[in-house]
Short mmCIF file of N, CA and C in Angstrom, two decimals:
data_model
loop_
_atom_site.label_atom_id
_atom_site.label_comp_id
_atom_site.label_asym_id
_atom_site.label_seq_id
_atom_site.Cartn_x
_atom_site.Cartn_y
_atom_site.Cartn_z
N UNK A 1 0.84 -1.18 0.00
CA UNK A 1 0.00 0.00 0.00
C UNK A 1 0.89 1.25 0.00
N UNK A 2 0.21 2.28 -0.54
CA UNK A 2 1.08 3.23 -0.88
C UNK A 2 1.08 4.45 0.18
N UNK A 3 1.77 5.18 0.97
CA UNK A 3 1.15 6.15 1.87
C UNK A 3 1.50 7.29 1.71
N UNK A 4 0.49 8.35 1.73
CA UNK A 4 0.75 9.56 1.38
C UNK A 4 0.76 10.53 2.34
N UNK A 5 1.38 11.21 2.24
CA UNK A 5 1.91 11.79 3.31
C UNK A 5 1.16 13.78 3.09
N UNK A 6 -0.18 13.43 4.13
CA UNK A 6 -1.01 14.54 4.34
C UNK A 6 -0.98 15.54 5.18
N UNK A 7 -0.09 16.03 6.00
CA UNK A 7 0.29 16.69 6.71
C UNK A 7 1.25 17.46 6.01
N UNK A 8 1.04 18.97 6.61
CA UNK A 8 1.88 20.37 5.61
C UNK A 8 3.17 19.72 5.99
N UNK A 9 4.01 20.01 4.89
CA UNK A 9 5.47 19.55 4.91
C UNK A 9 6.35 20.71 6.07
N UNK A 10 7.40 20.34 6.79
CA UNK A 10 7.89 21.58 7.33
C UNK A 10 8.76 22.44 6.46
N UNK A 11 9.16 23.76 7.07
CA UNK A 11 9.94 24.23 6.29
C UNK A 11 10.81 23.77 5.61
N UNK A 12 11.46 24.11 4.28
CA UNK A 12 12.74 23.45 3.70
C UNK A 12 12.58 22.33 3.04
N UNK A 13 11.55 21.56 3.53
CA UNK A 13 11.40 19.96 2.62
C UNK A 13 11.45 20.27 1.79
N UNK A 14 10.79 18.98 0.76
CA UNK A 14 10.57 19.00 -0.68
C UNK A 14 9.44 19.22 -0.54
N UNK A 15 8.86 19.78 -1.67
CA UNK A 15 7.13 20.33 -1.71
C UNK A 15 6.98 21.64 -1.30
N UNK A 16 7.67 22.43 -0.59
CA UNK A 16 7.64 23.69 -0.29
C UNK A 16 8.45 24.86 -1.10
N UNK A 17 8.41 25.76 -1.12
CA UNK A 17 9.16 26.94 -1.65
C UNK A 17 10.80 26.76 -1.49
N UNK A 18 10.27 26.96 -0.48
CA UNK A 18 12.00 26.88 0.76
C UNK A 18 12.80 25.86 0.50
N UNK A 19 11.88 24.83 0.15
CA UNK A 19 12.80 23.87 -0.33
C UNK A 19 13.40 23.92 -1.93
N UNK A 20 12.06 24.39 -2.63
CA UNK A 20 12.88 24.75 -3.76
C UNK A 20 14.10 25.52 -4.06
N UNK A 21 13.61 26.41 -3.09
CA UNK A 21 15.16 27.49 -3.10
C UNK A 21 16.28 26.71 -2.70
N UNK A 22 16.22 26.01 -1.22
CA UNK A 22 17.17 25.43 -0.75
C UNK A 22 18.24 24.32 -2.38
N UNK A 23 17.33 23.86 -2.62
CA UNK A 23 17.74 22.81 -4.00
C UNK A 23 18.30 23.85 -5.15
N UNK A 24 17.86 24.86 -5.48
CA UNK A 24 18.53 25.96 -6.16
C UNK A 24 19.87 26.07 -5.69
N UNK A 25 20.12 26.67 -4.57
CA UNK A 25 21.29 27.27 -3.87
C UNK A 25 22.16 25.78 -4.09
N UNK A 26 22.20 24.67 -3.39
CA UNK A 26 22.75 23.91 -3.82
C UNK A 26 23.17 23.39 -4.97
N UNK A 27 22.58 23.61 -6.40
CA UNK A 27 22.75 23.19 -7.47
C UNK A 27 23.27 24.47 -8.57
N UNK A 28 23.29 25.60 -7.48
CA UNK A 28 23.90 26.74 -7.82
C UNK A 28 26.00 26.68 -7.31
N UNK A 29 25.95 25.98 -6.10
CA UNK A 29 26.95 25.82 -5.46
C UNK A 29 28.05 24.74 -6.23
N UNK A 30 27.16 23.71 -6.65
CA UNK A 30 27.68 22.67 -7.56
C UNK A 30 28.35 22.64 -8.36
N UNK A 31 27.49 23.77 -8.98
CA UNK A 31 28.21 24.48 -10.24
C UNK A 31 29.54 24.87 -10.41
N UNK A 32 29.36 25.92 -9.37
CA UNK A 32 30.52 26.72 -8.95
C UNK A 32 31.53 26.27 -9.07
N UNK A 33 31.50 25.15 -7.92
CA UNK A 33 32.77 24.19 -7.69
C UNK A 33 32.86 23.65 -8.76
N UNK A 34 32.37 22.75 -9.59
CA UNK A 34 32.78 22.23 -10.71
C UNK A 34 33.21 23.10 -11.81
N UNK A 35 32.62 24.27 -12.23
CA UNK A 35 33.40 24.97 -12.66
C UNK A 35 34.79 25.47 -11.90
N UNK A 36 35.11 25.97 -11.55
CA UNK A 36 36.43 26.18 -10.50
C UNK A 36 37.39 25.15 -10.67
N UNK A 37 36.89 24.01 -10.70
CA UNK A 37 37.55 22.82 -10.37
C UNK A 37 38.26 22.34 -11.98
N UNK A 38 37.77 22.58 -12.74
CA UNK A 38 37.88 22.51 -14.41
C UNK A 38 38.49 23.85 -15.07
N UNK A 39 38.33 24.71 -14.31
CA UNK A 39 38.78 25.73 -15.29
C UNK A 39 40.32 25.48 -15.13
N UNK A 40 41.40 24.74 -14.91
CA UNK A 40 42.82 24.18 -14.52
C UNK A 40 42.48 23.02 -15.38
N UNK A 41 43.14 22.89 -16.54
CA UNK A 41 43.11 21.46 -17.63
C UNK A 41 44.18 20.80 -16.42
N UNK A 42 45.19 21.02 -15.84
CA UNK A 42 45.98 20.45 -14.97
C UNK A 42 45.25 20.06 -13.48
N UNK A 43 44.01 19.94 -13.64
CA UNK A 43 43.37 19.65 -12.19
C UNK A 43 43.10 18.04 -12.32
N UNK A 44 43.63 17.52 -13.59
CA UNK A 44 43.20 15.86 -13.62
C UNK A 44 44.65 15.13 -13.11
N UNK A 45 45.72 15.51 -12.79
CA UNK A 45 46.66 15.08 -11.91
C UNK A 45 46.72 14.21 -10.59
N UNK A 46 45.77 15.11 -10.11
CA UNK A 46 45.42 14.63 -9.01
C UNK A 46 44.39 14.37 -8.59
N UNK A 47 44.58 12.97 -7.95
CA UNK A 47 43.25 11.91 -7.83
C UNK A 47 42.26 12.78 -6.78
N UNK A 48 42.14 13.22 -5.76
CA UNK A 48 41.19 14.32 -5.29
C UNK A 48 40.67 15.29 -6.17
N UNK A 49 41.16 15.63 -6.56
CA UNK A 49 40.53 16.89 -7.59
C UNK A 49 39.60 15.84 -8.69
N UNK A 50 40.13 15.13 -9.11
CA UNK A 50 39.16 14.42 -10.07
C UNK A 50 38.43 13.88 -9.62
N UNK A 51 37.99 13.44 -8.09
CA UNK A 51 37.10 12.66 -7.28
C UNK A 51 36.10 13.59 -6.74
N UNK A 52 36.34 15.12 -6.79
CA UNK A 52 35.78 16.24 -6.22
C UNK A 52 35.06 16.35 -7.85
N UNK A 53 35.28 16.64 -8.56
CA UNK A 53 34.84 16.82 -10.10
C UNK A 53 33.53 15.55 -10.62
N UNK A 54 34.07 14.26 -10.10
CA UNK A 54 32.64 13.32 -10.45
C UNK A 54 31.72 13.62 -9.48
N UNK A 55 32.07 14.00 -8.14
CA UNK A 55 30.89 14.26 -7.12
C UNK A 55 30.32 15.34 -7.21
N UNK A 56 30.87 16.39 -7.81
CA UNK A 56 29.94 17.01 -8.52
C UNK A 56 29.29 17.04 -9.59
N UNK A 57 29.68 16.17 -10.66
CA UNK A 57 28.66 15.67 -11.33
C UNK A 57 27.81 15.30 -11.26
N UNK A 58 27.43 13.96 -10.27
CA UNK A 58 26.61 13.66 -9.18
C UNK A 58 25.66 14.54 -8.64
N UNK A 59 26.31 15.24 -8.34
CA UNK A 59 25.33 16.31 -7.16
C UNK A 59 24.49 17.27 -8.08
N UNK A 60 25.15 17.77 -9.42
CA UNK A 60 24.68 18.52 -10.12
C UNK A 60 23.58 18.35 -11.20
N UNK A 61 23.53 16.67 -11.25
CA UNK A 61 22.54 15.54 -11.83
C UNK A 61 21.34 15.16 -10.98
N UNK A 62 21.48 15.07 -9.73
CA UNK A 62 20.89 14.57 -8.79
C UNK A 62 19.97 15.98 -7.98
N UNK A 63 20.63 17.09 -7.92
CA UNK A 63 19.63 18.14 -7.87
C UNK A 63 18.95 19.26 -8.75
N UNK A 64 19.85 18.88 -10.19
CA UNK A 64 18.58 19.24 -11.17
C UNK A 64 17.64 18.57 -11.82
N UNK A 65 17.71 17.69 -11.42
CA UNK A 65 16.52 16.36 -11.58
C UNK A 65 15.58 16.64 -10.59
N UNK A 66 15.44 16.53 -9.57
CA UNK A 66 15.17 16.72 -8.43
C UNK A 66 14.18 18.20 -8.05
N UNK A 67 15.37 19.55 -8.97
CA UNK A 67 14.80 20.39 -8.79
C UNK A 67 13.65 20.21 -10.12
N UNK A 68 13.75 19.65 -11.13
CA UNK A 68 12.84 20.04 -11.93
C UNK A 68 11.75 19.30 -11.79
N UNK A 69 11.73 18.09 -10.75
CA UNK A 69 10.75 17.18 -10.56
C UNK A 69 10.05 17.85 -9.61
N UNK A 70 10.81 18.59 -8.71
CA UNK A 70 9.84 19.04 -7.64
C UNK A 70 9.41 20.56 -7.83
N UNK A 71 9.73 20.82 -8.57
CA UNK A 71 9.03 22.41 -9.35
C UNK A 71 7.54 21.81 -10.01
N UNK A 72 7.93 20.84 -10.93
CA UNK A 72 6.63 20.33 -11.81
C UNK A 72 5.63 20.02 -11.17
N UNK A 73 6.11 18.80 -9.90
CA UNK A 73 4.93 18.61 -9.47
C UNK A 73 4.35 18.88 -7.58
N UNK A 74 5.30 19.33 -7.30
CA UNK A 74 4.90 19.70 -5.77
C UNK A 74 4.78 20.99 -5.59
N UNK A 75 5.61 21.71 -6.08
CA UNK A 75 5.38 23.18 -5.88
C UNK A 75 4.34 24.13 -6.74
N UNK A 76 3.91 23.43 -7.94
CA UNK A 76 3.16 23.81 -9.25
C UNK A 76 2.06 23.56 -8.77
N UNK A 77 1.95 21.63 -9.17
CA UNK A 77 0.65 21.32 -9.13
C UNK A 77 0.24 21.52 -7.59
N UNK A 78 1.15 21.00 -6.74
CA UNK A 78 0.68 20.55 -5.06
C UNK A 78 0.04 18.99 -5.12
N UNK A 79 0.98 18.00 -5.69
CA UNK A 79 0.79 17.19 -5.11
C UNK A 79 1.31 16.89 -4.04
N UNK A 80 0.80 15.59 -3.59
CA UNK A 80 1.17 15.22 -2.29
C UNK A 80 2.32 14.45 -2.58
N UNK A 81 3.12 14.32 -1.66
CA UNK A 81 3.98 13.13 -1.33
C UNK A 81 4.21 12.16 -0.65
N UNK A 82 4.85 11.29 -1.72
CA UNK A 82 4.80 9.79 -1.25
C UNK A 82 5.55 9.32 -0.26
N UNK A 83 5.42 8.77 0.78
CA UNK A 83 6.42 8.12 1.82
C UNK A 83 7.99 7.66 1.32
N UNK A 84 7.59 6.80 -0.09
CA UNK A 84 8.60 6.12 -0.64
C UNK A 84 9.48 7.18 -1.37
N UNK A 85 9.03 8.27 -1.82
CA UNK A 85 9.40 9.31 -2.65
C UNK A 85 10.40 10.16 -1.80
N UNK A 86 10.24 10.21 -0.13
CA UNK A 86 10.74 11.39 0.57
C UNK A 86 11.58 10.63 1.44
N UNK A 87 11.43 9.22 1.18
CA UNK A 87 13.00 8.14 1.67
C UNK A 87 13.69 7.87 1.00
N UNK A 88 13.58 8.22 -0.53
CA UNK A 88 14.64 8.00 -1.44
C UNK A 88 15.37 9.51 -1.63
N UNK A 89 14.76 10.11 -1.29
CA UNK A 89 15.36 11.60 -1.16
C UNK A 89 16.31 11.87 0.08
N UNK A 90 15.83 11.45 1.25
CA UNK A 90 16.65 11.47 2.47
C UNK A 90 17.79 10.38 2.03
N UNK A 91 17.90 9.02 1.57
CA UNK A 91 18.57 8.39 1.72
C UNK A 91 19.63 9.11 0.36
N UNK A 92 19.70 9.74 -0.51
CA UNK A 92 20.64 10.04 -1.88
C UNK A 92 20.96 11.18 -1.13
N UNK A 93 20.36 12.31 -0.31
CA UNK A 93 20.91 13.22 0.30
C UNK A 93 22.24 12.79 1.36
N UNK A 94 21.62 12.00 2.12
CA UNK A 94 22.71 11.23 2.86
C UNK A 94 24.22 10.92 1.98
N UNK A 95 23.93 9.58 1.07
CA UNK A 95 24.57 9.84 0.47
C UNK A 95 26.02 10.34 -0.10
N UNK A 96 24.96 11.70 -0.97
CA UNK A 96 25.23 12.79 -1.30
C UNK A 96 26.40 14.02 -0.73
N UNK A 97 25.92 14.02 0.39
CA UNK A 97 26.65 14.80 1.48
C UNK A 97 27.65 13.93 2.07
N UNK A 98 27.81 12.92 2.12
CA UNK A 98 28.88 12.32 2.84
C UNK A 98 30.01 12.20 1.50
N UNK A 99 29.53 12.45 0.25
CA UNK A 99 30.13 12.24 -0.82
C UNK A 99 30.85 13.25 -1.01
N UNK A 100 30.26 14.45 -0.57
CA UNK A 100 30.60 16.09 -1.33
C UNK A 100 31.84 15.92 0.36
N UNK A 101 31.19 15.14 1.64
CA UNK A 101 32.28 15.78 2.37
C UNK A 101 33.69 15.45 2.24
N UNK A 102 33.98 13.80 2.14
CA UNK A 102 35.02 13.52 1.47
C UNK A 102 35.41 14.11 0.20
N UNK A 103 35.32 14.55 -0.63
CA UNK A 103 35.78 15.16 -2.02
C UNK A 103 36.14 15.91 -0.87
N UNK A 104 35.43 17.09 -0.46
CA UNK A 104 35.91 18.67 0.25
C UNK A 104 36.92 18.80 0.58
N UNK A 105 36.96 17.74 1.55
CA UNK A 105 38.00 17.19 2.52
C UNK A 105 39.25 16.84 1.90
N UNK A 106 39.32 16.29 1.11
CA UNK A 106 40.29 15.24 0.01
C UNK A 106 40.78 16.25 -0.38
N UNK A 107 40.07 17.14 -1.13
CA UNK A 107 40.69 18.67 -1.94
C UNK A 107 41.59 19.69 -1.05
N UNK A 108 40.42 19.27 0.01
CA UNK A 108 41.50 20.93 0.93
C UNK A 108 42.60 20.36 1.01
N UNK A 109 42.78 19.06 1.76
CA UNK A 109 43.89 18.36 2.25
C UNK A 109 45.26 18.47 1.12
N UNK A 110 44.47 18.29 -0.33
CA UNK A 110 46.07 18.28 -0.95
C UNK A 110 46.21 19.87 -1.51
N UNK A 111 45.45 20.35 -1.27
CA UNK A 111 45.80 21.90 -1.46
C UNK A 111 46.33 22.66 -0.81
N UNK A 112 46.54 22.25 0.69
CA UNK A 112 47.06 21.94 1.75
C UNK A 112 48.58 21.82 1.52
N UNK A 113 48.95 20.84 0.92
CA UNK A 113 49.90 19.98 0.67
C UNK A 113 50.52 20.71 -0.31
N UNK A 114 50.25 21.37 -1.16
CA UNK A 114 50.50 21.68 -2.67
C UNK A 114 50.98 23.34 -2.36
N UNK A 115 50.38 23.80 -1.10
CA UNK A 115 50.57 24.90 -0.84
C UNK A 115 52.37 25.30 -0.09
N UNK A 116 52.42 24.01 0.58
CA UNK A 116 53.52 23.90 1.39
C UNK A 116 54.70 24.02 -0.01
N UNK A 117 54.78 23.52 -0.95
CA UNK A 117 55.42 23.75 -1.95
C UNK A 117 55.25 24.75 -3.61
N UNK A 118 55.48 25.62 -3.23
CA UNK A 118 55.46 27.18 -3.75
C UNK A 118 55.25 26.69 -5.48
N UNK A 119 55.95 25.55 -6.07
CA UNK A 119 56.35 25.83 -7.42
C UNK A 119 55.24 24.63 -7.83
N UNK A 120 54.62 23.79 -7.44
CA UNK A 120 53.53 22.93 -7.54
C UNK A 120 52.20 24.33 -7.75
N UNK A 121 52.10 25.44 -7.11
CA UNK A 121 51.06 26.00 -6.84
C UNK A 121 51.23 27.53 -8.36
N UNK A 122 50.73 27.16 -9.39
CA UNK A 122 51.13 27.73 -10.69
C UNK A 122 50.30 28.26 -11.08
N UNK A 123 50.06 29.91 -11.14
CA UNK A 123 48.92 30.29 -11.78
C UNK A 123 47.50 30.34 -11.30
N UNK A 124 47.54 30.41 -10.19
CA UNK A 124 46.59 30.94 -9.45
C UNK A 124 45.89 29.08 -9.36
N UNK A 125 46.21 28.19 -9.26
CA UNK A 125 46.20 26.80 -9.54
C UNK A 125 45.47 26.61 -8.04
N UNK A 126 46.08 26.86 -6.88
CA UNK A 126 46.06 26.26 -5.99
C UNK A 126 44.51 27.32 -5.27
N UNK A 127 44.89 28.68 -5.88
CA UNK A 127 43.66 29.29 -5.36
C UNK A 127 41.94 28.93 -5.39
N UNK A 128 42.00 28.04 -6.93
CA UNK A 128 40.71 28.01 -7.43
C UNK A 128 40.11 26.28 -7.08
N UNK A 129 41.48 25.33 -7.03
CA UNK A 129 41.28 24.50 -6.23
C UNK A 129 40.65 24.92 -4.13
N UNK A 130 41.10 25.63 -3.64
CA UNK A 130 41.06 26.00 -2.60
C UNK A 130 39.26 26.48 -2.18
N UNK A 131 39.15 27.37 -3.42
CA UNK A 131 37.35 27.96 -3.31
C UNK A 131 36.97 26.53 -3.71
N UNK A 132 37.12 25.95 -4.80
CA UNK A 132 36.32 24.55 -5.00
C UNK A 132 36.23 23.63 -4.00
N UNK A 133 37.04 23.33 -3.34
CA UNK A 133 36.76 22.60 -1.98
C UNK A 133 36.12 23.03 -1.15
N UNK A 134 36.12 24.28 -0.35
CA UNK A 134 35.29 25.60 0.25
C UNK A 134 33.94 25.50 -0.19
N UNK A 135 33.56 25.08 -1.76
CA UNK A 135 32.13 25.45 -2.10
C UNK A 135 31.67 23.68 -1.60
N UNK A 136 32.46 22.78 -1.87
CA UNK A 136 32.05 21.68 -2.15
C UNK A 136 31.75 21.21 -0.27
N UNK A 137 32.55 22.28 0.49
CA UNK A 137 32.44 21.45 1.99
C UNK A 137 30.90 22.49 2.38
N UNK A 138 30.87 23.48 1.66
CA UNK A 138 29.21 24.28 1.66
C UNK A 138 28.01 23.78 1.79
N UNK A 139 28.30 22.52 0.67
CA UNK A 139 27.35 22.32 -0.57
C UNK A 139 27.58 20.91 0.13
N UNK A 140 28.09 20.25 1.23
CA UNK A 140 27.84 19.26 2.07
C UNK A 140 27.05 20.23 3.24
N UNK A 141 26.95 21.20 3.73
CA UNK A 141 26.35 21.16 4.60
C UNK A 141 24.65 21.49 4.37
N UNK A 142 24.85 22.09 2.93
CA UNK A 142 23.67 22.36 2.83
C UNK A 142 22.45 21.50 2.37
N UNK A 143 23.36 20.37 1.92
CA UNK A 143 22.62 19.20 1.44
C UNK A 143 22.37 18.20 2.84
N UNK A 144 22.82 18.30 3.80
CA UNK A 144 22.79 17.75 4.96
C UNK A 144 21.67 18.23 5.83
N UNK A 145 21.54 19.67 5.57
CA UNK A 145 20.19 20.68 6.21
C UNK A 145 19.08 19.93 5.29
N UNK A 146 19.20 19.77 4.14
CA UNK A 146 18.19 19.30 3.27
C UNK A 146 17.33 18.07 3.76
N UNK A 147 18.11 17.77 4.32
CA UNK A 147 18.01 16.09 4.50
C UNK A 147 17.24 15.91 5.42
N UNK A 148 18.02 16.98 6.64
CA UNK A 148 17.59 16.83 7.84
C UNK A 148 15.68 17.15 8.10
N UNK A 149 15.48 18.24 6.91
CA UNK A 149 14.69 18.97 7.13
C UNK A 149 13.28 17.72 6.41
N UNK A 150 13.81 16.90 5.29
CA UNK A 150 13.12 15.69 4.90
C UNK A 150 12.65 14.81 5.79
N UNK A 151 13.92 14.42 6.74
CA UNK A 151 13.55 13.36 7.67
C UNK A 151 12.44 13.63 8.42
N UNK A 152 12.37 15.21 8.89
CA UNK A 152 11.18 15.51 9.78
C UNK A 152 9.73 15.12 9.18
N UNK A 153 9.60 15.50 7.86
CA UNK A 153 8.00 14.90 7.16
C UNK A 153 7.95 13.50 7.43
N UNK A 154 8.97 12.41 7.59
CA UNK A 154 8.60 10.88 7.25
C UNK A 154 8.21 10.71 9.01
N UNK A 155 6.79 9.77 8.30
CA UNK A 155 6.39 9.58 9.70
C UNK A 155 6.95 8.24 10.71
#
């Protein structure tokens, strides 16, 4: 049986405004970093940077899907939502965020590393790696608020 979930969503979920925005800002953040992260043809060197680059692919697939599913039909029409619909959302957010935190993490760490040695860091190289990790440890927390704010609708 299928259960639908009839009670106003709280702030931030899916189905609400707030949440749409929230899914914006994140898939705005995504961006960022992945751009940042690419604009250095020399950012495929290193295995963090290229592990930060698929997780945002990921993330940038996974919340414009997401956003355009939940524009069409929760925030437009006002349907309701499905139990099964807002546990597959909590569970890819999860995920998601544990995905973006390792990349973050992974990135700062060798930028970190890369920094300690002056002639590795070429062309403003190490700077744009540095914001890309910065957006990507963001863009874990904000997908983590997301989540959190999901779990509260499941009954």
């Amino acid at each position: 049986m299928i259960a639908w979930n009839r009670h106003v969503p709280s702030w931030g979920s899916t189905g609400t405004t707030w949440g749409l925005l929230l899914r914006f800002v994140q898939l705005t953040i995504s961006i960022a970093s992945f751009l940042l992260i690419i604009i250095r043809p020399d950012f495929y060197l290193y295995t963090s940077f290229r592990f930060l680059w698929i997780v945002m692919c990921f993330i940038i697939t996974w919340n414009g899907l997401l956003l355009a599913w939940e524009a069409i039909f929760h925030c437009f029409f006002r349907q309701p939502l499905l139990q099964i619909e807002v546990l597959m959302i909590v569970l890819l957010d999860w995920v998601l965020s544990l995905l973006s935190l390792a990349a973050g993490s992974a990135s700062a760490s060798v930028v970190r590393q890369l920094l300690s040695s002056k002639e590795l860091c070429r062309h403003n190289f190490c700077v744009y790696c540095q914001v890309s990790a910065g957006l990507a440890l963001l863009n874990w927390f904000l997908i983590l608020v997301s989540a959190m704010f999901n779990i509260r609708t499941l009954k």
